[in-house]
mmCIF file of C-alpha atoms in Angstrom:
data_model
loop_
_atom_site.group_PDB
_atom_site.id
_atom_site.type_symbol
_atom_site.label_atom_id
_atom_site.label_comp_id
_atom_site.label_asym_id
_atom_site.label_seq_id
_atom_site.Cartn_x
_atom_site.Cartn_y
_atom_site.Cartn_z
ATOM 1 C CA UNK A 273 87.167 -33.164 -116.945
ATOM 2 C CA UNK A 274 84.598 -31.187 -118.954
ATOM 3 C CA UNK A 275 85.369 -27.539 -119.558
ATOM 4 C CA UNK A 276 83.002 -24.600 -119.456
ATOM 5 C CA UNK A 277 80.999 -25.800 -116.442
ATOM 6 C CA UNK A 278 79.610 -23.119 -114.142
ATOM 7 C CA UNK A 279 78.264 -23.376 -110.619
ATOM 8 C CA UNK A 280 75.409 -21.064 -109.781
ATOM 9 C CA UNK A 281 74.828 -19.843 -106.252
ATOM 10 C CA UNK A 282 72.652 -17.217 -104.653
ATOM 11 C CA UNK A 283 69.118 -18.377 -105.496
ATOM 12 C CA UNK A 284 68.587 -20.199 -102.175
ATOM 13 C CA UNK A 285 68.464 -23.504 -104.028
ATOM 14 C CA UNK A 286 69.179 -26.897 -102.536
ATOM 15 C CA UNK A 287 72.340 -28.617 -103.719
ATOM 16 C CA UNK A 288 72.849 -32.375 -104.039
ATOM 17 C CA UNK A 289 76.545 -33.171 -103.727
ATOM 18 C CA UNK A 290 78.424 -36.443 -103.969
ATOM 19 C CA UNK A 291 82.015 -36.741 -102.719
ATOM 20 C CA UNK A 292 83.939 -39.902 -103.492
ATOM 21 C CA UNK A 293 86.946 -41.220 -101.643
ATOM 22 C CA UNK A 294 90.213 -41.352 -103.528
ATOM 23 C CA UNK A 295 90.077 -44.115 -106.150
ATOM 24 C CA UNK A 296 86.781 -45.240 -104.546
ATOM 25 C CA UNK A 297 88.636 -46.775 -101.597
ATOM 26 C CA UNK A 298 86.432 -47.521 -98.559
ATOM 27 C CA UNK A 299 88.088 -44.930 -96.339
ATOM 28 C CA UNK A 300 84.777 -44.270 -94.554
ATOM 29 C CA UNK A 301 84.115 -47.944 -93.764
ATOM 30 C CA UNK A 302 85.266 -47.436 -90.187
ATOM 31 C CA UNK A 303 82.485 -46.273 -87.843
ATOM 32 C CA UNK A 304 85.021 -43.889 -86.271
ATOM 33 C CA UNK A 305 85.829 -42.306 -89.651
ATOM 34 C CA UNK A 306 82.128 -41.844 -90.462
ATOM 35 C CA UNK A 307 81.566 -40.337 -87.010
ATOM 36 C CA UNK A 308 84.452 -37.924 -87.585
ATOM 37 C CA UNK A 309 82.966 -36.952 -90.940
ATOM 38 C CA UNK A 310 79.597 -36.191 -89.310
ATOM 39 C CA UNK A 311 81.177 -34.247 -86.436
ATOM 40 C CA UNK A 312 83.153 -32.177 -88.917
ATOM 41 C CA UNK A 313 80.052 -31.622 -91.062
ATOM 42 C CA UNK A 314 78.251 -30.249 -88.006
ATOM 43 C CA UNK A 315 81.141 -27.922 -87.140
ATOM 44 C CA UNK A 316 81.254 -26.596 -90.710
ATOM 45 C CA UNK A 317 77.434 -26.291 -90.784
ATOM 46 C CA UNK A 318 77.477 -24.111 -87.689
ATOM 47 C CA UNK A 319 80.361 -21.976 -88.935
ATOM 48 C CA UNK A 320 78.899 -21.294 -92.402
ATOM 49 C CA UNK A 321 75.203 -21.344 -91.398
ATOM 50 C CA UNK A 322 73.549 -23.789 -93.794
ATOM 51 C CA UNK A 323 70.977 -26.553 -93.445
ATOM 52 C CA UNK A 324 71.687 -30.247 -94.009
ATOM 53 C CA UNK A 325 68.442 -31.706 -95.355
ATOM 54 C CA UNK A 326 69.890 -35.175 -95.750
ATOM 55 C CA UNK A 327 73.040 -37.198 -96.029
ATOM 56 C CA UNK A 328 74.181 -40.735 -96.715
ATOM 57 C CA UNK A 329 77.668 -41.821 -95.660
ATOM 58 C CA UNK A 330 78.791 -44.931 -97.533
ATOM 59 C CA UNK A 331 82.182 -46.657 -97.177
ATOM 60 C CA UNK A 332 83.606 -45.012 -100.309
ATOM 61 C CA UNK A 333 81.478 -41.881 -100.798
ATOM 62 C CA UNK A 334 78.962 -39.497 -99.253
ATOM 63 C CA UNK A 335 75.823 -37.827 -100.573
ATOM 64 C CA UNK A 336 74.728 -34.480 -99.149
ATOM 65 C CA UNK A 337 71.580 -32.406 -99.682
ATOM 66 C CA UNK A 338 72.419 -28.888 -98.482
ATOM 67 C CA UNK A 339 70.980 -25.402 -98.533
ATOM 68 C CA UNK A 340 73.170 -22.538 -99.617
ATOM 69 C CA UNK A 341 75.349 -21.241 -96.786
ATOM 70 C CA UNK A 342 74.644 -17.808 -95.356
ATOM 71 C CA UNK A 343 78.376 -17.163 -95.014
ATOM 72 C CA UNK A 344 80.551 -17.719 -98.102
ATOM 73 C CA UNK A 345 79.556 -20.065 -100.927
ATOM 74 C CA UNK A 346 79.149 -23.809 -101.240
ATOM 75 C CA UNK A 347 82.529 -24.322 -102.922
ATOM 76 C CA UNK A 348 84.292 -22.891 -99.867
ATOM 77 C CA UNK A 349 82.126 -24.979 -97.526
ATOM 78 C CA UNK A 350 82.982 -28.178 -99.389
ATOM 79 C CA UNK A 351 86.674 -27.291 -99.514
ATOM 80 C CA UNK A 352 86.779 -26.723 -95.755
ATOM 81 C CA UNK A 353 84.772 -29.878 -95.014
ATOM 82 C CA UNK A 354 86.866 -32.115 -97.241
ATOM 83 C CA UNK A 355 90.194 -30.705 -96.038
ATOM 84 C CA UNK A 356 89.333 -31.060 -92.365
ATOM 85 C CA UNK A 357 88.063 -34.622 -92.790
ATOM 86 C CA UNK A 358 91.120 -35.571 -94.848
ATOM 87 C CA UNK A 359 93.541 -34.214 -92.252
ATOM 88 C CA UNK A 360 91.847 -36.118 -89.439
ATOM 89 C CA UNK A 361 91.537 -39.416 -91.335
ATOM 90 C CA UNK A 362 95.109 -39.301 -92.636
ATOM 91 C CA UNK A 363 96.395 -38.522 -89.140
ATOM 92 C CA UNK A 364 94.482 -41.509 -87.723
ATOM 93 C CA UNK A 365 95.640 -43.836 -90.492
ATOM 94 C CA UNK A 366 99.262 -42.811 -90.065
ATOM 95 C CA UNK A 367 99.053 -43.288 -86.299
ATOM 96 C CA UNK A 368 97.623 -46.789 -86.752
ATOM 97 C CA UNK A 369 99.894 -47.897 -89.600
ATOM 98 C CA UNK A 370 102.086 -50.896 -89.122
ATOM 99 C CA UNK A 371 103.267 -54.094 -90.783
ATOM 100 C CA UNK A 372 99.884 -55.777 -90.323
ATOM 101 C CA UNK A 373 98.029 -52.910 -92.021
ATOM 102 C CA UNK A 374 96.167 -53.978 -95.179
ATOM 103 C CA UNK A 375 97.410 -52.753 -98.559
ATOM 104 C CA UNK A 376 94.170 -50.786 -98.906
ATOM 105 C CA UNK A 377 95.374 -48.238 -96.351
ATOM 106 C CA UNK A 378 98.990 -47.963 -97.471
ATOM 107 C CA UNK A 379 98.399 -46.281 -100.827
ATOM 108 C CA UNK A 380 96.339 -43.317 -99.546
ATOM 109 C CA UNK A 381 98.905 -42.788 -96.817
ATOM 110 C CA UNK A 382 101.794 -42.534 -99.205
ATOM 111 C CA UNK A 383 99.811 -40.492 -101.715
ATOM 112 C CA UNK A 384 98.182 -38.334 -99.041
ATOM 113 C CA UNK A 385 94.678 -38.395 -100.568
ATOM 114 C CA UNK A 386 91.290 -39.072 -99.047
ATOM 115 C CA UNK A 387 88.948 -37.494 -101.640
ATOM 116 C CA UNK A 388 88.696 -37.426 -105.417
ATOM 117 C CA UNK A 389 89.602 -33.986 -106.769
ATOM 118 C CA UNK A 390 86.111 -32.767 -107.718
ATOM 119 C CA UNK A 391 82.825 -32.757 -105.835
#
C-alpha cells in the first residue's frame, strides 16, 4: 500500500469510489445481496445527507459517484456502508451454509470478510 496518500474533503467535490469484494469473489452476484447493498446505501445516504449521482453494482465490486456528505466525512460514510453490508451478507451466508454450499462461499465465511481493506 502506498504511503503518504491524503484524502481531501470539504470542497463540495464529487468522489468516484470503487469497493471490491474480498479477493474479488462475486459476493454481490445474488440479486438479494445487491438489493441489500442498495437498501443500505439509501439508509446511509439519508443519515449522512449526501447525493448519489450514480452507481454500478457488479458481482465482485461496486462503483459509486457521490457528493460530499453534509454530516461527517466520506471516510466515515464508506466505513458505515461497508460494515453494515458486510454484517448483513455474512449473516445471510452463514444462515444458508450447508454441505452443498460451493467452496466460493466457505472461505469468506471462515475469514469473515466481504470487502477488500481499502476503498
